[in-house]
Short mmCIF file of C-alpha atoms in Angstrom, two decimals:
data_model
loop_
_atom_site.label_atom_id
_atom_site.label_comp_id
_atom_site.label_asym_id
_atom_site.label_seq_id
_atom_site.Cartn_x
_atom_site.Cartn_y
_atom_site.Cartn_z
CA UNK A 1 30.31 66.54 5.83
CA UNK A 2 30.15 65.68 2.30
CA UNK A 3 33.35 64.69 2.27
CA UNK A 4 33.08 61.99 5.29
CA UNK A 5 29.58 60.80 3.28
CA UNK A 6 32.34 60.36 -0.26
CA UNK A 7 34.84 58.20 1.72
CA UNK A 8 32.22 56.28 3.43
CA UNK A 9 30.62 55.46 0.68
CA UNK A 10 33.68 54.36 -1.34
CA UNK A 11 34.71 52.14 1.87
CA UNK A 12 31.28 50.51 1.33
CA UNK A 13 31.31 50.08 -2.03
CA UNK A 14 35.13 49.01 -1.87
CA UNK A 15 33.92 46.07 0.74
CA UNK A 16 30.77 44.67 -1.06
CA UNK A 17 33.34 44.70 -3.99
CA UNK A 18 35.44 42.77 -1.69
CA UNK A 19 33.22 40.39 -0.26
CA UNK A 20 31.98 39.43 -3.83
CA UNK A 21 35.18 39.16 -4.95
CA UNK A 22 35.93 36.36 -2.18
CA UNK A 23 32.34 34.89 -2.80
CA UNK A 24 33.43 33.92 -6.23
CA UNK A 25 36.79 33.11 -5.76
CA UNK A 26 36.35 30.90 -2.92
CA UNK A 27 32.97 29.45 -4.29
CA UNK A 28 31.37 29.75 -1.67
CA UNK A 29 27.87 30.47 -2.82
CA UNK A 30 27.64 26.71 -3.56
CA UNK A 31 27.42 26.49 0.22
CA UNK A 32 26.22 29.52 1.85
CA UNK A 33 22.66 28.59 1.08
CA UNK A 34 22.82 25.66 3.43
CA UNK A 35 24.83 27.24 5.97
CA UNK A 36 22.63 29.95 6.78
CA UNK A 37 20.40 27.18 6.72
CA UNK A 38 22.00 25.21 9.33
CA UNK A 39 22.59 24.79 13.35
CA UNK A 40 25.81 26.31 14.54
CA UNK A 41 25.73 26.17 17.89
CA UNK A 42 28.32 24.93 20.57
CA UNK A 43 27.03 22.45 22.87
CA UNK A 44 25.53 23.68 25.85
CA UNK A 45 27.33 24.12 28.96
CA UNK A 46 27.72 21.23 30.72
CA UNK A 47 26.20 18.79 28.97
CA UNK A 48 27.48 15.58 28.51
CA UNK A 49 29.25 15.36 24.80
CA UNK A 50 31.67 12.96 22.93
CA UNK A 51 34.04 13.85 20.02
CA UNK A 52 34.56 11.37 17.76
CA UNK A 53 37.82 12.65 15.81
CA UNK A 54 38.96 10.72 13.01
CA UNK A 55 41.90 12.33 10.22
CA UNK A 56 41.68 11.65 7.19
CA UNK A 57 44.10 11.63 5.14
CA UNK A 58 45.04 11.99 1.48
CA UNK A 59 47.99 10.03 2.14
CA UNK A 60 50.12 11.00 -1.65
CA UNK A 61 53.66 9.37 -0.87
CA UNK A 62 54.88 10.36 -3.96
CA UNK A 63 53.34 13.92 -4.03
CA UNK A 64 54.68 16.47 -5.86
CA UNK A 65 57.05 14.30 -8.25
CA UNK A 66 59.44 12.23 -5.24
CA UNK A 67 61.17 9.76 -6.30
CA UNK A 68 60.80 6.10 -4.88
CA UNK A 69 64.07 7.27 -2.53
CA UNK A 70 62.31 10.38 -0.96
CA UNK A 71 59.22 8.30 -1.21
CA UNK A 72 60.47 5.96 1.07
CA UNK A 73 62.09 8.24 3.77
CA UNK A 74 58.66 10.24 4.16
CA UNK A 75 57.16 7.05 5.10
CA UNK A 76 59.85 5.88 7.28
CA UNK A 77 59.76 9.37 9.01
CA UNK A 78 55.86 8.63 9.48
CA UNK A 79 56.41 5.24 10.77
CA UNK A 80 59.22 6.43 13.30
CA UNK A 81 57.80 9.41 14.46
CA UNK A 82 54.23 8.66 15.28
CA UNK A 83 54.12 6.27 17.44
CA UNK A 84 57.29 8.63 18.79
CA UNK A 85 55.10 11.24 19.67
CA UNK A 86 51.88 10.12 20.44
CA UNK A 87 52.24 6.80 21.73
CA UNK A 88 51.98 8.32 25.29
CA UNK A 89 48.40 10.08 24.73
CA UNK A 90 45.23 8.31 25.48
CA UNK A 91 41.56 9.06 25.27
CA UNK A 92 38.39 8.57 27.67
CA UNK A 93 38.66 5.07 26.63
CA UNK A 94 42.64 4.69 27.10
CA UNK A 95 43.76 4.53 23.34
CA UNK A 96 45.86 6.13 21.88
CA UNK A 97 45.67 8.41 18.70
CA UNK A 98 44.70 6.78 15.53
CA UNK A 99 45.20 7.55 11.28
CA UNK A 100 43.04 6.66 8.76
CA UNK A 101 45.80 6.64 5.58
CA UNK A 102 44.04 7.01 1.85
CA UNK A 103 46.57 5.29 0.12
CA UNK A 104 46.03 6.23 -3.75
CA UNK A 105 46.47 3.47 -6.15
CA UNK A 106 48.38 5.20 -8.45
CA UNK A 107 51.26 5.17 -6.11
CA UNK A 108 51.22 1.44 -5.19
CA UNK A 109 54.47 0.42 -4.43
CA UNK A 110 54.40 -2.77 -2.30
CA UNK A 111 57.43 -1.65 0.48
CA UNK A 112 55.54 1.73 1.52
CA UNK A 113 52.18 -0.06 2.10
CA UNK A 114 54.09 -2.42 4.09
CA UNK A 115 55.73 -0.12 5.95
CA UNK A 116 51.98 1.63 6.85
CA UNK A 117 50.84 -1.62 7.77
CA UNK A 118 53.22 -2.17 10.25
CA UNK A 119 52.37 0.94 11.98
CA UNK A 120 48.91 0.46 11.84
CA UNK A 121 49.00 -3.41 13.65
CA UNK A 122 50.86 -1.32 15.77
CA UNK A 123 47.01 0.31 16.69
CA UNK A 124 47.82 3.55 15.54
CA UNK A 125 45.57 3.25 12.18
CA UNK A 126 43.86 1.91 9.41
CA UNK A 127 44.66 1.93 5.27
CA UNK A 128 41.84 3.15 3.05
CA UNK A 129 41.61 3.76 -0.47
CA UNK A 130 42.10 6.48 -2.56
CA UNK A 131 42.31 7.59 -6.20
CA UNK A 132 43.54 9.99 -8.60
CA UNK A 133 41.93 9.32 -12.37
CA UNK A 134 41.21 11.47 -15.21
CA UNK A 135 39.15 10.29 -18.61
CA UNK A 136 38.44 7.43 -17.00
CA UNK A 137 35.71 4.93 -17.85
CA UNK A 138 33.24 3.00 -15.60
CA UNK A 139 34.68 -0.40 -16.19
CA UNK A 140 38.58 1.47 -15.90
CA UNK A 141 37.16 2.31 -12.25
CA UNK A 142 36.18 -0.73 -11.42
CA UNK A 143 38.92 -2.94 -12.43
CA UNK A 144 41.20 -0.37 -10.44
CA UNK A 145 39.15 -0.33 -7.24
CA UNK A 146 38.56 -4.14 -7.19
CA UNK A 147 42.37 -4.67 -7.84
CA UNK A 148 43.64 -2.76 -5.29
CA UNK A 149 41.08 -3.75 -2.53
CA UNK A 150 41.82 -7.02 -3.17
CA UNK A 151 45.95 -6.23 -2.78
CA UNK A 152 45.13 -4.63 -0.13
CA UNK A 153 43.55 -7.52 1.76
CA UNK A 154 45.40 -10.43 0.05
CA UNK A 155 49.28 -8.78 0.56
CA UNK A 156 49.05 -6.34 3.34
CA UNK A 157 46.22 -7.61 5.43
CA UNK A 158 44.61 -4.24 5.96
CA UNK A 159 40.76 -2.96 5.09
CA UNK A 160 37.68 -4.99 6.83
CA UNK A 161 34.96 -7.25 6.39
CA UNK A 162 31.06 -7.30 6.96
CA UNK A 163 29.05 -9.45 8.66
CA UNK A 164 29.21 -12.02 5.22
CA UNK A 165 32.72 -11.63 4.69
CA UNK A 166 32.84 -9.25 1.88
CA UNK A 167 35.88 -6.65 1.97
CA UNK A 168 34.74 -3.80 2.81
CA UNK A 169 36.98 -0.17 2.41
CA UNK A 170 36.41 3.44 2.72
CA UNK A 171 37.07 6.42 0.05
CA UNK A 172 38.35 9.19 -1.59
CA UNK A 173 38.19 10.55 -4.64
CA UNK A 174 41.58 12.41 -5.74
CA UNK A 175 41.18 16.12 -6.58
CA UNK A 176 37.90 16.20 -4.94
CA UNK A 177 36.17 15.51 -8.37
CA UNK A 178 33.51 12.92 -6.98
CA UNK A 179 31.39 11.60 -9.36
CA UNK A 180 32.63 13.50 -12.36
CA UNK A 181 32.18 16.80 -9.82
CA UNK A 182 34.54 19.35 -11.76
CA UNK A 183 32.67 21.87 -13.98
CA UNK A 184 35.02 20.97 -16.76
CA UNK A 185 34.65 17.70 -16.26
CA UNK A 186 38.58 16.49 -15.63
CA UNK A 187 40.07 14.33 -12.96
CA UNK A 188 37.34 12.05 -13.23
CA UNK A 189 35.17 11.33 -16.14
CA UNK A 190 32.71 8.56 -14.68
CA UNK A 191 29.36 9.61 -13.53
CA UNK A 192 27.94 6.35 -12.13
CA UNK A 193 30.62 6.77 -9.39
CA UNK A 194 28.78 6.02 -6.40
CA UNK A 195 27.06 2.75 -7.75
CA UNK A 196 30.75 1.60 -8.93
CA UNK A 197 31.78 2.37 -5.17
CA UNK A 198 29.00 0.56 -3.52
CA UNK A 199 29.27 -2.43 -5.96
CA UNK A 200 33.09 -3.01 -4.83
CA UNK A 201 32.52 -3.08 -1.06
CA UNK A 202 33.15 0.92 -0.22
CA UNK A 203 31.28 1.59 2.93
CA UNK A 204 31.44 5.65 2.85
CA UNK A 205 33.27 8.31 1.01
CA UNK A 206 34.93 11.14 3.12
CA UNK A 207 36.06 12.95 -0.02
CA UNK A 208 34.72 16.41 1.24
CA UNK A 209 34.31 19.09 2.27
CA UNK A 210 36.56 20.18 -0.58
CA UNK A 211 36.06 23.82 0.00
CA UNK A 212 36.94 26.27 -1.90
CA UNK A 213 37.32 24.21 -4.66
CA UNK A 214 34.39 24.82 -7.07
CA UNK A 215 33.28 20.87 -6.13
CA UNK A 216 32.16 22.11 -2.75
CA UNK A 217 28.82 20.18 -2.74
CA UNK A 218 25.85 22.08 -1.76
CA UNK A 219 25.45 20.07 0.98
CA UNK A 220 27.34 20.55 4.22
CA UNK A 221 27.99 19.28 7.79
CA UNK A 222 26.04 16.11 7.13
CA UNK A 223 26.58 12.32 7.54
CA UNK A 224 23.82 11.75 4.78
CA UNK A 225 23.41 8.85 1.99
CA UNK A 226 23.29 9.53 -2.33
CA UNK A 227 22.37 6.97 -4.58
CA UNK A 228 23.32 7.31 -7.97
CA UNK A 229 21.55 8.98 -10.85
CA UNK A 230 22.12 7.08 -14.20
CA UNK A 231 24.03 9.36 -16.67
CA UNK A 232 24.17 12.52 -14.19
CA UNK A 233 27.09 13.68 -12.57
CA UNK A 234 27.61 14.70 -9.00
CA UNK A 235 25.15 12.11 -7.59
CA UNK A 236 26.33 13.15 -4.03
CA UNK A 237 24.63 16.20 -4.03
CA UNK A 238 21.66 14.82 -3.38
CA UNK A 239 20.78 13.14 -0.50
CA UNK A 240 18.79 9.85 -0.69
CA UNK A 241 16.88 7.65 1.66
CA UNK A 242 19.50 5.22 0.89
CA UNK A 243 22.89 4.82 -1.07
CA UNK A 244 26.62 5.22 -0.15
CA UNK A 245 27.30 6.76 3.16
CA UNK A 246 28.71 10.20 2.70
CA UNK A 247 31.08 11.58 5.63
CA UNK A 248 31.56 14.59 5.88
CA UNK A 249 33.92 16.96 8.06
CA UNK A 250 33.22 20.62 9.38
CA UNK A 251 33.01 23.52 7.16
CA UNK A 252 31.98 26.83 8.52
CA UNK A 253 32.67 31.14 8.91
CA UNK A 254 35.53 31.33 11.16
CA UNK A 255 34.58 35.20 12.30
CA UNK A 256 37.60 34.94 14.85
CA UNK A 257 39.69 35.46 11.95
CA UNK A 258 38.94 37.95 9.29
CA UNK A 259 40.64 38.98 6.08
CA UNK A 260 41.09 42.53 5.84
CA UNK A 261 38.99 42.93 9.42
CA UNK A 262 35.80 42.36 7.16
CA UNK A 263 35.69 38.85 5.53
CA UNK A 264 35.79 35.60 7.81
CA UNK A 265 38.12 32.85 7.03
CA UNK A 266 36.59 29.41 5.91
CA UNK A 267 37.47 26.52 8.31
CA UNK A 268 37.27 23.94 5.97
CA UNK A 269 38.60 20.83 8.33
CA UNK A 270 42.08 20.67 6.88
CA UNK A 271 45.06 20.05 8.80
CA UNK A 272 48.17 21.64 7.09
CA UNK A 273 51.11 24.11 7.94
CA UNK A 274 49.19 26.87 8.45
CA UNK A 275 46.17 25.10 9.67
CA UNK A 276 47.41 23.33 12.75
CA UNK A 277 44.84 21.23 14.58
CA UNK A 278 44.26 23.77 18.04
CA UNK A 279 41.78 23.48 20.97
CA UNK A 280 40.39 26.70 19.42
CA UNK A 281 39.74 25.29 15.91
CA UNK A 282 37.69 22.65 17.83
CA UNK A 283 35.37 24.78 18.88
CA UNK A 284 34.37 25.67 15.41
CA UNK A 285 34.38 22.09 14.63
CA UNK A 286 31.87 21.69 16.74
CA UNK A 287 30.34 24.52 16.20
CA UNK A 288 29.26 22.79 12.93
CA UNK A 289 27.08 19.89 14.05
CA UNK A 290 27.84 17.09 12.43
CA UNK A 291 25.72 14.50 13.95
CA UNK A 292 22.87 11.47 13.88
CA UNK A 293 19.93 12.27 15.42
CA UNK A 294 19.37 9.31 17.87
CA UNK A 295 23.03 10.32 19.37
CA UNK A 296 22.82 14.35 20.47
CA UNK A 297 25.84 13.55 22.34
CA UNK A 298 28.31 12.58 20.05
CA UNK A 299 30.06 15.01 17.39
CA UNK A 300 31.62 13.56 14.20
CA UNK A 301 34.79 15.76 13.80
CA UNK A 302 36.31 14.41 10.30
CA UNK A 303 39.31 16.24 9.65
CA UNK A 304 41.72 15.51 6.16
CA UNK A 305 45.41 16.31 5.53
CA UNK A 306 48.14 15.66 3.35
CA UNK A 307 50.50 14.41 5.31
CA UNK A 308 52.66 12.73 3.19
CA UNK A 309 54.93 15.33 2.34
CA UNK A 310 57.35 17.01 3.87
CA UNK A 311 55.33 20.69 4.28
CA UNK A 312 52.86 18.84 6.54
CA UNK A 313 55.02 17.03 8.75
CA UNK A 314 54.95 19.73 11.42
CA UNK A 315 51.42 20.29 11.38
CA UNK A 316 50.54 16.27 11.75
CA UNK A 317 53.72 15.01 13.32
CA UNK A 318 55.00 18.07 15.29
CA UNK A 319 54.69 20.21 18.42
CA UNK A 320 51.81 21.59 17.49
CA UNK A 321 49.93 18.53 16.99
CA UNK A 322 51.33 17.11 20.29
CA UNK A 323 50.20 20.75 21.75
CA UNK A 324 46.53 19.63 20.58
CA UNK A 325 46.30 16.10 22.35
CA UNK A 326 47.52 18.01 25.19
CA UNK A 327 44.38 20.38 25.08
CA UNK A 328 42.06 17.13 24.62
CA UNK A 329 43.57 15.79 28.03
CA UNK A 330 43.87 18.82 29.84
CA UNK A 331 39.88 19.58 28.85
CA UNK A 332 38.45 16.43 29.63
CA UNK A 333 40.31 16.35 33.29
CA UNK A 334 38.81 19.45 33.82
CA UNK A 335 35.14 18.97 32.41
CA UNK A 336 34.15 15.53 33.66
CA UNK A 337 31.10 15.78 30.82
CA UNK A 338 33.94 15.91 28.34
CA UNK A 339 35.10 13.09 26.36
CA UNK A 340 37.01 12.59 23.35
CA UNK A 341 37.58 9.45 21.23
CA UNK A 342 39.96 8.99 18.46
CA UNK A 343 38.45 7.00 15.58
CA UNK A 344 39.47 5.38 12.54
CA UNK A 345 37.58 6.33 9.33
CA UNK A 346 35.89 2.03 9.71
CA UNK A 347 35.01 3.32 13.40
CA UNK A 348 33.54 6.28 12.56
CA UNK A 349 30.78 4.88 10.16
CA UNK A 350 30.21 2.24 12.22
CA UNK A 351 29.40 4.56 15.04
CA UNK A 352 27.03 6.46 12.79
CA UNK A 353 25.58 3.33 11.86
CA UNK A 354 24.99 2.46 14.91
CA UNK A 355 23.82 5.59 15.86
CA UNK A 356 21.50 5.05 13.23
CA UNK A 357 19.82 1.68 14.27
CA UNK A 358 19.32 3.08 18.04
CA UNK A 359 22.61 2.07 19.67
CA UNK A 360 22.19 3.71 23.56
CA UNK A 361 25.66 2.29 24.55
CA UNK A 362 29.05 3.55 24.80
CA UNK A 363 31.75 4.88 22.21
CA UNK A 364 34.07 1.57 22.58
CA UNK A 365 31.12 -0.68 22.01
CA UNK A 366 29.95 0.13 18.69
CA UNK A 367 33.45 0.60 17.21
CA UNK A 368 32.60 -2.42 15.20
CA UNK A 369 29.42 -2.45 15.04
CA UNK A 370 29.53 -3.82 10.99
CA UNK A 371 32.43 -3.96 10.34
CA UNK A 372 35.65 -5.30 10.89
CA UNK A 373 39.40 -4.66 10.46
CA UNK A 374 41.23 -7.01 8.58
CA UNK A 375 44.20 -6.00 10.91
CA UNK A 376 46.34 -8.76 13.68
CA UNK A 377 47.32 -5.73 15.79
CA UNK A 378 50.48 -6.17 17.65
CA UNK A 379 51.94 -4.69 20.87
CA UNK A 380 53.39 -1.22 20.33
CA UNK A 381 56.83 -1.23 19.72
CA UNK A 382 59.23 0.37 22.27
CA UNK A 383 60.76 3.91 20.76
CA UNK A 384 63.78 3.95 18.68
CA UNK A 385 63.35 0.15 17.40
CA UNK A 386 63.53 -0.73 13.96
CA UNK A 387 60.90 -0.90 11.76
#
């Protein structure tokens, strides 16, 4: 017996080793904490519930060093191919599948953002903004964000407005590094962040969850608000009674799937080639609660991608994706209490915001609730026409 009491011992001590091993690498005890902490509970059987799914996307044309020629086929093959393949789906409120593109500055080029807005007055999605900096400087930030919101608007006719007017766009922050959020301090370098966002019109960030990247904040599975701190970094990770709207996607313990039988796998919200979007991933999605409290019924699902390139095409463009909006159908005709709605990043926060302020109504009337798109959408065009 001493012998079984020797090997079982080693197998223990081999997986705490193990599991601390994955703890660090992963980073994950900047989020544990608050997971423990938190409801993770599927809704309850029968009851009436609406998914409000919106992608996100880190849309990097140029990724990985293309060329303006390859640049330009993967968004031709994004223009061609959506509306291709999921112009025939529809949701509880008959429309069909939407994007939400971050386009980042850096890779402005004025054909490719024409070619997005096209498909998007099309009603199949919205441009955002996004951004990839490093050493930067508070007024550097601003004159970039204000230059290309107003390009945005004043050439392509995309982002929204409020109430007064004022363009109004949503964000995120390149490399995950919100707000100066790396430990070493690159791909950033401006702490006031958030107040520089607000200032320029941003209505929410969706930056995160970034996990396992060390900025993982410690906050998770929130819609929440952060103000900034003066001469801090990472104001996001603390939430505020005001501030910039921060959205954010699921992140939980997948125990479905476990790495060497012990360790679960993190389901961190990212659609990629080997995370497809599946009918069982949603129920981890909403496993994680992402809600505002005056609306138990509906479930912010904020999923991000890089779709641009060509390794994601087939997750976000392919069968598998098509196999998903299947799923939604098929489960909605056969649970009458469930419905699904797909979102644009705008729609989404103004749904929570109207959440917020008490709104009892339905999905489709709140979509903009504050604010507006920019967009003349068009009819659809029919499949194989040019673009």
């Amino acid at each position: 017996m001493i012998w079984f009491w020797s090997i079982a011992g080693i197998l223990v001590v081999t997986a705490i080793g193990l599991a601390a091993a994955e703890v660090r690498r992963k980073h994950l005890a900047r989020w544990l904490p608050a997971y423990w902490r938190g409801r993770r509970r599927l809704p309850e059987p029968g009851r009436e519930i609406h998914v409000l799914l919106c992608i996100a996307d880190h849309y990097e044309p140029k990724a990985y060093g293309a060329d303006r020629a390859q640049a330009d086929r993967r968004v031709a093959t994004w223009a061609l191919r959506y509306p291709a393949q999921f112009g025939r789906f529809r949701d509880s409120d008959g429309r069909t599948p939407r994007h939400s593109f971050f386009y980042p500055s850096e890779e402005y080029e004025p054909e490719l953002l024409d070619a997005l807005a096209d498909l998007c007055r099309q009603g199949f999605g919205e441009v955002e903004i996004h951004l990839h900096h490093d050493d930067d400087t508070s007024a550097g930030v601003r004159r970039n964000l204000e230059s290309f919101r107003d390009l945005l608007v004043e050439r392509h006719g995309l982002l929204g407005r409020d109430s007064t007017g004022a363009i109004r766009y949503g964000f995120i922050h390149g490399n995950w590094a919100l707000c100066n959020s790396r430990p070493d301090g690159k791909l950033c370098g401006v702490n006031d962040e958030l107040a520089i966002l607000r200032a320029t019109g941003c209505y929410a960030d969706f930056t995160f969850p970034s996990a396992p990247d060390v900025t993982q904040p410690p906050i998770i599975n929130r819609i929440y608000y952060a103000e900034d701190r003066p001469g801090e970094p990472c104001s996001h990770e603390t939430e505020t009674a005001r501030g910039l709207l921060m959205v954010q996607g699921p992140l939980v313990l997948d125990w479905t799937h476990r790495k060497f039988g012990l360790l679960p796998r993190t389901e961190n919200a990212c659609l990629q080639g080997t995370q497809p979007a599946s009918m069982a991933r949603l129920e981890n999605w909403l496993r994680a609660g992402v809600q505002v409290p005056n609306r138990p019924d509906w479930y912010f699902v904020k999923l991000h991608a890089h779709g641009a390139s060509e390794d994601a095409h087939e997750a976000l463009l392919g069968e598998s994706m098509v196999r998903f909006h299947e799923g939604l159908a098929e489960r909605a005709r056969r649970e009458p209490t469930f419905h699904y709605h797909y979102v644009t990043a705008r729609e989404m926060v103004n749904l929570a915001r109207a959440a917020e302020a008490g709104f009892a109504g339905p999905v489709a009337e709140a979509l903009d609730f504050e604010i507006v798109s920019n967009l003349k959408i068009t009819e659809p065009r029919p499949l194989g026409s040019a673009t």
